[in-house]
PDB file of C-alpha atoms in Angstrom:
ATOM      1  CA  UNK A   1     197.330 -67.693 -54.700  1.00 69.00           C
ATOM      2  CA  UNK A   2     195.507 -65.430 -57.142  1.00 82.00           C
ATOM      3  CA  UNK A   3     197.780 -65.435 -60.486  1.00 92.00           C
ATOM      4  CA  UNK A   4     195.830 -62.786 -62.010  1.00 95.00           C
ATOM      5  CA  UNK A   5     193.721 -59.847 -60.301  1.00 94.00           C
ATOM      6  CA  UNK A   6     191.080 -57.470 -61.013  1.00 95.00           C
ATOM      7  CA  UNK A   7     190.878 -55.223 -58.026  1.00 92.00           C
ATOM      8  CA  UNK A   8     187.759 -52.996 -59.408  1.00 95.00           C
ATOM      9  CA  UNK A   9     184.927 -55.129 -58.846  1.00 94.00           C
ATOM     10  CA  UNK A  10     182.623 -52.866 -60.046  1.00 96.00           C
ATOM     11  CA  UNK A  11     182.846 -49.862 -62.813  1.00 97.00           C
ATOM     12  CA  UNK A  12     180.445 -46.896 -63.464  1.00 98.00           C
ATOM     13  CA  UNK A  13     180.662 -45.568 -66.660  1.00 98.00           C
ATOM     14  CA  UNK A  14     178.187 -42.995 -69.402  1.00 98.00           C
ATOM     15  CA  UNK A  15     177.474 -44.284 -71.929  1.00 97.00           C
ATOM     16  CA  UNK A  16     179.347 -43.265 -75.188  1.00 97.00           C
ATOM     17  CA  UNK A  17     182.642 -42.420 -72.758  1.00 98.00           C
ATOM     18  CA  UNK A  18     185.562 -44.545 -72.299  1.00 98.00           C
ATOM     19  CA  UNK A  19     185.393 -48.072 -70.197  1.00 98.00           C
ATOM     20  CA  UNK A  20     188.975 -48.888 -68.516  1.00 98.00           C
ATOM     21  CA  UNK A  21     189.029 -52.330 -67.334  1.00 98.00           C
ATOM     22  CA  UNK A  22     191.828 -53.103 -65.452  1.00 98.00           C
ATOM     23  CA  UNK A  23     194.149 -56.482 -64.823  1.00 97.00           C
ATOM     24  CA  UNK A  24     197.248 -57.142 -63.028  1.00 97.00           C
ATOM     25  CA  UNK A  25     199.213 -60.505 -63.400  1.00 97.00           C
ATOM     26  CA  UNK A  26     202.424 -61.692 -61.349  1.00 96.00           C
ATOM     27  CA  UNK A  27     203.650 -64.531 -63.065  1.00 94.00           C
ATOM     28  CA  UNK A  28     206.335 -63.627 -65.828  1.00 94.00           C
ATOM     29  CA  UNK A  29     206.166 -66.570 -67.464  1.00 93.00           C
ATOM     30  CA  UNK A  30     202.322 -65.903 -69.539  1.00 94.00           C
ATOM     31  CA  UNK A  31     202.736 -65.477 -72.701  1.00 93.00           C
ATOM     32  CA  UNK A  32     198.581 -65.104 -73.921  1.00 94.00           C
ATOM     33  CA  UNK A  33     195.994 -63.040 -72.257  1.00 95.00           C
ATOM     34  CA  UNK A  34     192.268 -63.121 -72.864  1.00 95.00           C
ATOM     35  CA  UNK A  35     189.475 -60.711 -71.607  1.00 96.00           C
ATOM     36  CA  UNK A  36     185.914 -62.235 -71.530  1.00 96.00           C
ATOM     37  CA  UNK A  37     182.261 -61.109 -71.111  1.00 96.00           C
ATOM     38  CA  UNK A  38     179.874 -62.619 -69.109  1.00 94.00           C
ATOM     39  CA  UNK A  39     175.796 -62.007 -68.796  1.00 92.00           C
ATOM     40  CA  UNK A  40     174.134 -63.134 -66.187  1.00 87.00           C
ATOM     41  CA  UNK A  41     173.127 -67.286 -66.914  1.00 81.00           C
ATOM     42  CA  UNK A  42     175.079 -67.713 -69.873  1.00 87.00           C
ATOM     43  CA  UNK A  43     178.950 -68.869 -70.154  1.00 91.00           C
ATOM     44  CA  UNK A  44     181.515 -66.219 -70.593  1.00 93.00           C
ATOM     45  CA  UNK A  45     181.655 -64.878 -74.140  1.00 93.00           C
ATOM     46  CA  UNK A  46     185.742 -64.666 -75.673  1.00 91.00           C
ATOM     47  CA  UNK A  47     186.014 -60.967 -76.437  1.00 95.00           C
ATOM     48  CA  UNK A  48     189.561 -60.090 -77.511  1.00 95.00           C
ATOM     49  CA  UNK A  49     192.842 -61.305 -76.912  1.00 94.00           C
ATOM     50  CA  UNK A  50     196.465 -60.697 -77.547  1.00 95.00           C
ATOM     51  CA  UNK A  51     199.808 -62.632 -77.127  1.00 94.00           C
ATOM     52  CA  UNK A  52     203.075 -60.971 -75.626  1.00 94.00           C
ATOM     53  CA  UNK A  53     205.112 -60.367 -78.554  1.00 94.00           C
ATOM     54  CA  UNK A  54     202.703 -57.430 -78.925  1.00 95.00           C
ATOM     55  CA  UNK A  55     201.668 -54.511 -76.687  1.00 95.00           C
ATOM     56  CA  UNK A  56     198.156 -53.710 -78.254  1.00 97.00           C
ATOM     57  CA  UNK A  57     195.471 -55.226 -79.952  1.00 97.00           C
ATOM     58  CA  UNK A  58     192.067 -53.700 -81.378  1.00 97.00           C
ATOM     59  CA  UNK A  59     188.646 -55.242 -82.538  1.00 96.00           C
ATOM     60  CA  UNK A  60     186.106 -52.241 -83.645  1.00 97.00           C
ATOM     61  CA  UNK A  61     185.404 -50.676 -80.368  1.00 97.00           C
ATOM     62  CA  UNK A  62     187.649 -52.964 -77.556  1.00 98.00           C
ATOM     63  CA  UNK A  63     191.411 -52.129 -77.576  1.00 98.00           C
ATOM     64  CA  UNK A  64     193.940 -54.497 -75.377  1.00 98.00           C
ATOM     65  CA  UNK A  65     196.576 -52.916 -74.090  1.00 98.00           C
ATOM     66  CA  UNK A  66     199.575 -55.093 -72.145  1.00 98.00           C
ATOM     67  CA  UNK A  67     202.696 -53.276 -70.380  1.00 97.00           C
ATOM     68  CA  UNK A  68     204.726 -57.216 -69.589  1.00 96.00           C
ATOM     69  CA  UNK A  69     207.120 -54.340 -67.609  1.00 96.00           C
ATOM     70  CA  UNK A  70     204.263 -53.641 -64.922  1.00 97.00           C
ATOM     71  CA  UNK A  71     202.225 -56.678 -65.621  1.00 97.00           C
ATOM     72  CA  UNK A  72     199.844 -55.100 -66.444  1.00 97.00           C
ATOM     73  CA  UNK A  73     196.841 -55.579 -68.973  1.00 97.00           C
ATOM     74  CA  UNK A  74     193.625 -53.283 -69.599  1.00 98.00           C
ATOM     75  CA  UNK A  75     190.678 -53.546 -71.926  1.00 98.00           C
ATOM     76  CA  UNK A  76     189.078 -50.508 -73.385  1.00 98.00           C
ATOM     77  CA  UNK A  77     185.761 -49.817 -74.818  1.00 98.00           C
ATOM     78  CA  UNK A  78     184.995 -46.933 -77.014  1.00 97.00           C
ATOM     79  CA  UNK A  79     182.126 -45.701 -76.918  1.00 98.00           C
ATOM     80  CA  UNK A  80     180.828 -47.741 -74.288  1.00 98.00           C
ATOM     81  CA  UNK A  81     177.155 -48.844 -74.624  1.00 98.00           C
ATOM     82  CA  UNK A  82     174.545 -49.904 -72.457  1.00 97.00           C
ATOM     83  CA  UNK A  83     174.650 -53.228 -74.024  1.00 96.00           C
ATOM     84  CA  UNK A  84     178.159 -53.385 -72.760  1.00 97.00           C
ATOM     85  CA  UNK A  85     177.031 -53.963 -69.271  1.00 97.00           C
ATOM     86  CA  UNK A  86     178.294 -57.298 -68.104  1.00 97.00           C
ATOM     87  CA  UNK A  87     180.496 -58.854 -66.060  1.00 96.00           C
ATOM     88  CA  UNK A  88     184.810 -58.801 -67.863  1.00 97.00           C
ATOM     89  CA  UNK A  89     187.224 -61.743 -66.717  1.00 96.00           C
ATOM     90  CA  UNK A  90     190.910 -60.975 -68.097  1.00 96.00           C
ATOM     91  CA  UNK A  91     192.209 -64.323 -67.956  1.00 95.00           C
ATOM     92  CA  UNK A  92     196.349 -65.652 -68.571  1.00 95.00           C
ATOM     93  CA  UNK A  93     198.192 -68.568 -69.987  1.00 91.00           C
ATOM     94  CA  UNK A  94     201.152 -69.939 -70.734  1.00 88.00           C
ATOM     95  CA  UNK A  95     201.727 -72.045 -73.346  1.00 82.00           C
ATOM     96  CA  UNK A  96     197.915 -72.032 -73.909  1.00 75.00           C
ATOM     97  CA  UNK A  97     197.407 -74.755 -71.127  1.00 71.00           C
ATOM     98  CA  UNK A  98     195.986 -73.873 -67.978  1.00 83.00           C
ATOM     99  CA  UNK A  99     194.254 -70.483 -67.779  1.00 89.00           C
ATOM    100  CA  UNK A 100     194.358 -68.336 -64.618  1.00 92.00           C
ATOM    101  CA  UNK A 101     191.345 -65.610 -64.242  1.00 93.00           C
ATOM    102  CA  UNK A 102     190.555 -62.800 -62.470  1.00 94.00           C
ATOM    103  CA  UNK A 103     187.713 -62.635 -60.027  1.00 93.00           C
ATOM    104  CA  UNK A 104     186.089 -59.879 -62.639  1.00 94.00           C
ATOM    105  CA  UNK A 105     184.963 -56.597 -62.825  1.00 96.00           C
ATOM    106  CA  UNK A 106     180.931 -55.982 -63.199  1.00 96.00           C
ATOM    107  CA  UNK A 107     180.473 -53.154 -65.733  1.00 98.00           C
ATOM    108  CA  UNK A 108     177.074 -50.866 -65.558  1.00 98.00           C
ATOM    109  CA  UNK A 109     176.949 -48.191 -68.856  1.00 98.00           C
ATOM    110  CA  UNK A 110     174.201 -46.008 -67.861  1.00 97.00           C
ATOM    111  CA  UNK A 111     172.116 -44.770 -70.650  1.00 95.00           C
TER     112      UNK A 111
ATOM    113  CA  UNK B   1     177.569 -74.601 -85.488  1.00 67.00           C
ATOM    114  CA  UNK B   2     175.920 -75.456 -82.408  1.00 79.00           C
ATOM    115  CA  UNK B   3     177.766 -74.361 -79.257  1.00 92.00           C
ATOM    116  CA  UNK B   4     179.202 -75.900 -75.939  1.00 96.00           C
ATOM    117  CA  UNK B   5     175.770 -77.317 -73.979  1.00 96.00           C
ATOM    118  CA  UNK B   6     176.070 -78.599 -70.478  1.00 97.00           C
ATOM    119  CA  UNK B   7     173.417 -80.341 -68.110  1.00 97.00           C
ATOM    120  CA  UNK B   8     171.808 -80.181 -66.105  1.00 97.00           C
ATOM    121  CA  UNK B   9     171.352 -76.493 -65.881  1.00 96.00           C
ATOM    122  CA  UNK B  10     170.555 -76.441 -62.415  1.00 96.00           C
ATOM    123  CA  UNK B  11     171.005 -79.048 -59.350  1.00 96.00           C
ATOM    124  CA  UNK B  12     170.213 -79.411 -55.851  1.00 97.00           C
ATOM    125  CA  UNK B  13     172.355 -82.221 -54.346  1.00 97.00           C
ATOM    126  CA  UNK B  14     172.215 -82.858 -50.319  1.00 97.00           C
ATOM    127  CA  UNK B  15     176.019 -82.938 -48.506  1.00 97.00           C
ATOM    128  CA  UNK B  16     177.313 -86.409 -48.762  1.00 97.00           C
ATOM    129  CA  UNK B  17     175.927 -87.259 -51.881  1.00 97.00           C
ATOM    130  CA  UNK B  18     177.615 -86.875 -55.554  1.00 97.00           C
ATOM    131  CA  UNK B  19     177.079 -85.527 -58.284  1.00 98.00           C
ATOM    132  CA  UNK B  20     177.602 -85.679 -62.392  1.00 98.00           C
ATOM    133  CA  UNK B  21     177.374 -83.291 -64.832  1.00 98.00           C
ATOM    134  CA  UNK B  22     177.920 -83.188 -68.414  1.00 98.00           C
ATOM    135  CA  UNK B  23     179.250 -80.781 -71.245  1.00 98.00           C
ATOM    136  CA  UNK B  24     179.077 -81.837 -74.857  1.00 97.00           C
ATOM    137  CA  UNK B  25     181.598 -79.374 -77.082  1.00 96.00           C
ATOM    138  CA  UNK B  26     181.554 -77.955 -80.008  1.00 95.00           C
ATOM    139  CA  UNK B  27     181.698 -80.363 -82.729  1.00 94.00           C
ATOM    140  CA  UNK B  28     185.305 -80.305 -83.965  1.00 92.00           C
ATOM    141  CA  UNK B  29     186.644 -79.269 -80.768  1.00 93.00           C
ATOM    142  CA  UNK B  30     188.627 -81.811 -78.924  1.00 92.00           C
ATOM    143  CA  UNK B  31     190.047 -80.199 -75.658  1.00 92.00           C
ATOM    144  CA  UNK B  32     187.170 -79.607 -72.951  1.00 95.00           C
ATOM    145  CA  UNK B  33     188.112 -77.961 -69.769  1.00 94.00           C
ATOM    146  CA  UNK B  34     185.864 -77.386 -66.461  1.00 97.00           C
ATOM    147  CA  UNK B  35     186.215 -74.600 -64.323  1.00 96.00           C
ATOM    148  CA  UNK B  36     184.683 -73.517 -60.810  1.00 96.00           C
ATOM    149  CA  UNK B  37     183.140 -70.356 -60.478  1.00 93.00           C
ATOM    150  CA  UNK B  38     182.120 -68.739 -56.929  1.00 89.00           C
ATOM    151  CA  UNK B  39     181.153 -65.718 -55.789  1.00 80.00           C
ATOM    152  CA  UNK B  40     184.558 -63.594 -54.986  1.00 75.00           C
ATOM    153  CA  UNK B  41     186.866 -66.476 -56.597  1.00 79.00           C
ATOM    154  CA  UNK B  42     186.959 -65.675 -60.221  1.00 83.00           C
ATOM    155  CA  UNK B  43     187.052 -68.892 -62.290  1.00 91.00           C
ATOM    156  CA  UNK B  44     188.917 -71.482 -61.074  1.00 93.00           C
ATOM    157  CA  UNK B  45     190.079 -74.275 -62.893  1.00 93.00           C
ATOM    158  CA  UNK B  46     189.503 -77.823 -62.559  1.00 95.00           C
ATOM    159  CA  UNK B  47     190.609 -79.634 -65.152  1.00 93.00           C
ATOM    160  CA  UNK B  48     191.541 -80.127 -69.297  1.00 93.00           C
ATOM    161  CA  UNK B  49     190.785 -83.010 -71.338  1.00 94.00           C
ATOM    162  CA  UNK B  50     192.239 -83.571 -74.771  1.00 92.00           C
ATOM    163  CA  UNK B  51     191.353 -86.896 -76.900  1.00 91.00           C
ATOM    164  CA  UNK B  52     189.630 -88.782 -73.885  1.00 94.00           C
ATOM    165  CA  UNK B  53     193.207 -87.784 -71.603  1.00 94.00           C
ATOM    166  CA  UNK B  54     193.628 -85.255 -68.461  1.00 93.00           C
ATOM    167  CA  UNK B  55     196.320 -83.121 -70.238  1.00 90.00           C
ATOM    168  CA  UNK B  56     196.138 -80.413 -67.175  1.00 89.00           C
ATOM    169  CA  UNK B  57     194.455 -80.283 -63.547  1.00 91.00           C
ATOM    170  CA  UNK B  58     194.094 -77.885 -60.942  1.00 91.00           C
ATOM    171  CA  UNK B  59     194.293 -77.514 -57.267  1.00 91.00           C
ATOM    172  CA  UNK B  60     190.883 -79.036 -56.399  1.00 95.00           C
ATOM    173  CA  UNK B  61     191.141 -82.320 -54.040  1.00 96.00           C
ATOM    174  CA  UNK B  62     190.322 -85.958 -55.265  1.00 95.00           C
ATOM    175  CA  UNK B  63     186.907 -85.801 -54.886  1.00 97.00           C
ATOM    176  CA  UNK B  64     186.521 -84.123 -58.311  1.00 98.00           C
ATOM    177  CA  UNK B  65     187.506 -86.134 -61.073  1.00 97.00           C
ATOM    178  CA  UNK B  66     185.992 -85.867 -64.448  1.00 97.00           C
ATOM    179  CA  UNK B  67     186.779 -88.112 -68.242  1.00 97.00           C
ATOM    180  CA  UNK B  68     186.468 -87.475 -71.597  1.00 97.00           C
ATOM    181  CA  UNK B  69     184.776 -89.695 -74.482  1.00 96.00           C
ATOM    182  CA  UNK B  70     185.936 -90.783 -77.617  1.00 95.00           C
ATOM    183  CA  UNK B  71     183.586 -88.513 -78.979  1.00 93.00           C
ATOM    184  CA  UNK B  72     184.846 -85.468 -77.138  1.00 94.00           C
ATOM    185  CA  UNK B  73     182.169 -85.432 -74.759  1.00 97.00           C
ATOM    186  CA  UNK B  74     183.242 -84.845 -71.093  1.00 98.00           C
ATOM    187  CA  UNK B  75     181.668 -85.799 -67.759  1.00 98.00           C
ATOM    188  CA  UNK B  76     182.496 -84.579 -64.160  1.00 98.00           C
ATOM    189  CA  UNK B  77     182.335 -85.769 -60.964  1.00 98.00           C
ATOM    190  CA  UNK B  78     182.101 -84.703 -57.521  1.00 97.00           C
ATOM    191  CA  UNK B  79     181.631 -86.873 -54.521  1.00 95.00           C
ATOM    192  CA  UNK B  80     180.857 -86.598 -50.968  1.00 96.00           C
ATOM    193  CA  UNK B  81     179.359 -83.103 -51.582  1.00 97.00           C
ATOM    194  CA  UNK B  82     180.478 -80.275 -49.364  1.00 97.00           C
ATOM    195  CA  UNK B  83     178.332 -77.141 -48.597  1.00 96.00           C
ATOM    196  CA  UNK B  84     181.151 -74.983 -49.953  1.00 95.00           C
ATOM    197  CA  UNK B  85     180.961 -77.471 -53.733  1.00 96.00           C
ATOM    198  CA  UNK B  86     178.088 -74.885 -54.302  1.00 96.00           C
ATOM    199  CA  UNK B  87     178.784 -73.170 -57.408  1.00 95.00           C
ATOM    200  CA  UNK B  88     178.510 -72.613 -61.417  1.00 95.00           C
ATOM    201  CA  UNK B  89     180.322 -74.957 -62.952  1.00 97.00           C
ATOM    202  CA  UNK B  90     181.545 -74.162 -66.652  1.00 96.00           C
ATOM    203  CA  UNK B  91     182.616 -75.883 -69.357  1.00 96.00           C
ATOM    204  CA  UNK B  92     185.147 -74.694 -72.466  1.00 95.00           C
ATOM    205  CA  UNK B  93     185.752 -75.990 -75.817  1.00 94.00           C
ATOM    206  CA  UNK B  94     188.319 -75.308 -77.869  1.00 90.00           C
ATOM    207  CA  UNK B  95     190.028 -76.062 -80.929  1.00 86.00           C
ATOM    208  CA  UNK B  96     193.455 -74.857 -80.271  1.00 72.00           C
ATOM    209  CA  UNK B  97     193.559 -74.208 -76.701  1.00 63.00           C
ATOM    210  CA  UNK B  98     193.984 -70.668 -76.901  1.00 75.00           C
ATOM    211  CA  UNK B  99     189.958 -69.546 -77.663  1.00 83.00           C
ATOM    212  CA  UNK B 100     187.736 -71.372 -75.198  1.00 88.00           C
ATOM    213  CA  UNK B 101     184.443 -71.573 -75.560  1.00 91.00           C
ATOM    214  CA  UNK B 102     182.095 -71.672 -72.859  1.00 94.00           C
ATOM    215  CA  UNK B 103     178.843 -73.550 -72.018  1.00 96.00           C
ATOM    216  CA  UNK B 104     176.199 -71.847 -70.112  1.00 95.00           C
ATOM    217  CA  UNK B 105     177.210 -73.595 -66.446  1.00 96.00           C
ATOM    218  CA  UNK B 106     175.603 -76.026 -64.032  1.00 97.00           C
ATOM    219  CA  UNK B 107     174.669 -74.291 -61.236  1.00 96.00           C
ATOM    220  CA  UNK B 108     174.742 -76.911 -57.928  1.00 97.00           C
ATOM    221  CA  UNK B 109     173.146 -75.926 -54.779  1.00 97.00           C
ATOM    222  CA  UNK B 110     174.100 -78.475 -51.561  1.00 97.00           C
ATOM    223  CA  UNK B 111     172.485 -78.272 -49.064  1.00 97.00           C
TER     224      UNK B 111
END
């Protein structure tokens, strides 16, 4: 049973516009929320990350947004860049014990 | 500080046999946590160690068991390989659970 979901598995995007990734979540009880970026061969990379007493969270050009009404979480990247391009797990906890992630969403900023 | 480092990097076990593989942290960091990553599946954890004891596990049969060291180091194990243990396996240090930090992966191949 797939706790947490990311149903784009792929994303198109110019570079220098907006990047919208995407991340649904259906248990109530997660309280911390993590997005990660991945290369091809190495380990995923920690990005950004925000808790649920708050609804938004920025770090120069990535913004986390969470709606814990729709269970909902999304990662934006302004302006994207070509170096951008990489593979984003949003991943959820509770209680910072286990962490469920999402089956990712391969991002491609054309130049 | 030097990061999470795992070996092997790569593997090619034959079905039946078992297999070992290793992820040293990041000095400092005592919880270690191993995850299974497949094409379509996301991440999908296996287990957490903290101070040489299994503090969380996953949904992953018997067969894969892993330990911790008194020096944080972790080891795990897989026996009687299956065609479908074929995967990247990741390790993640962390400090305070919430931030993990990941090793490059051990990619197995059985055949």
């Amino acid at each position: 049973d797939q706790q947490v979901k990311q149903n784009s598995p792929s994303l198109s995007v110019q570079e220098g516009r907006i990047s919208i990734l995407n991340c649904d979540y259906t248990n109530s009880m997660f309280d911390y929320f993590l997005w990660y970026k991945k290369y091809p061969a190495e380990g995923p990379t920690f990005l950004i990350s925000i808790s649920s007493i708050k609804d938004k969270n920025e770090d120069g050009r990535f913004t986390v947004f969470l709606n814990k009404s729709a269970k909902h979480l999304s990662l934006h990247i302004v302006p994207s860049q070509p170096g951008d391009s990489a593979v984003y797990f949003c991943a959820a906890s509770e209680g910072g014990n286990q962490f469920y992630f999402g089956t990712g969403t391969s991002l491609t900023v054309i130049p | 500080k030097a990061g999470v480092t795992q070996t092997p990097r790569y593997l090619i076990k034959t079905r039946g046999q078992q297999v070992t593989l290793s992820c040293s942290p990041i000095s400092g960091h005592r919880s270690v946590s191993w995850y299974q990553q497949t094409p379509g599946q996301g991440l999908q954890f296996l287990f957490e160690y903290f101070s040489e004891t299994q503090r969380n596990k996953g949904n992953f049969p018997g067969r894969f068991s892993g330990r911790q060291f008194s020096n944080s180091r972790s080891e795990m194990n897989v026996s009687t390989l299956e065609l479908g243990d074929s995967a990247l396996y990741l390790c993640a240090s962390s400090q305070n659970s919430y931030e993990q930090y990941f090793g490059p992966g051990t990619r197995l191949t059985v055949t």
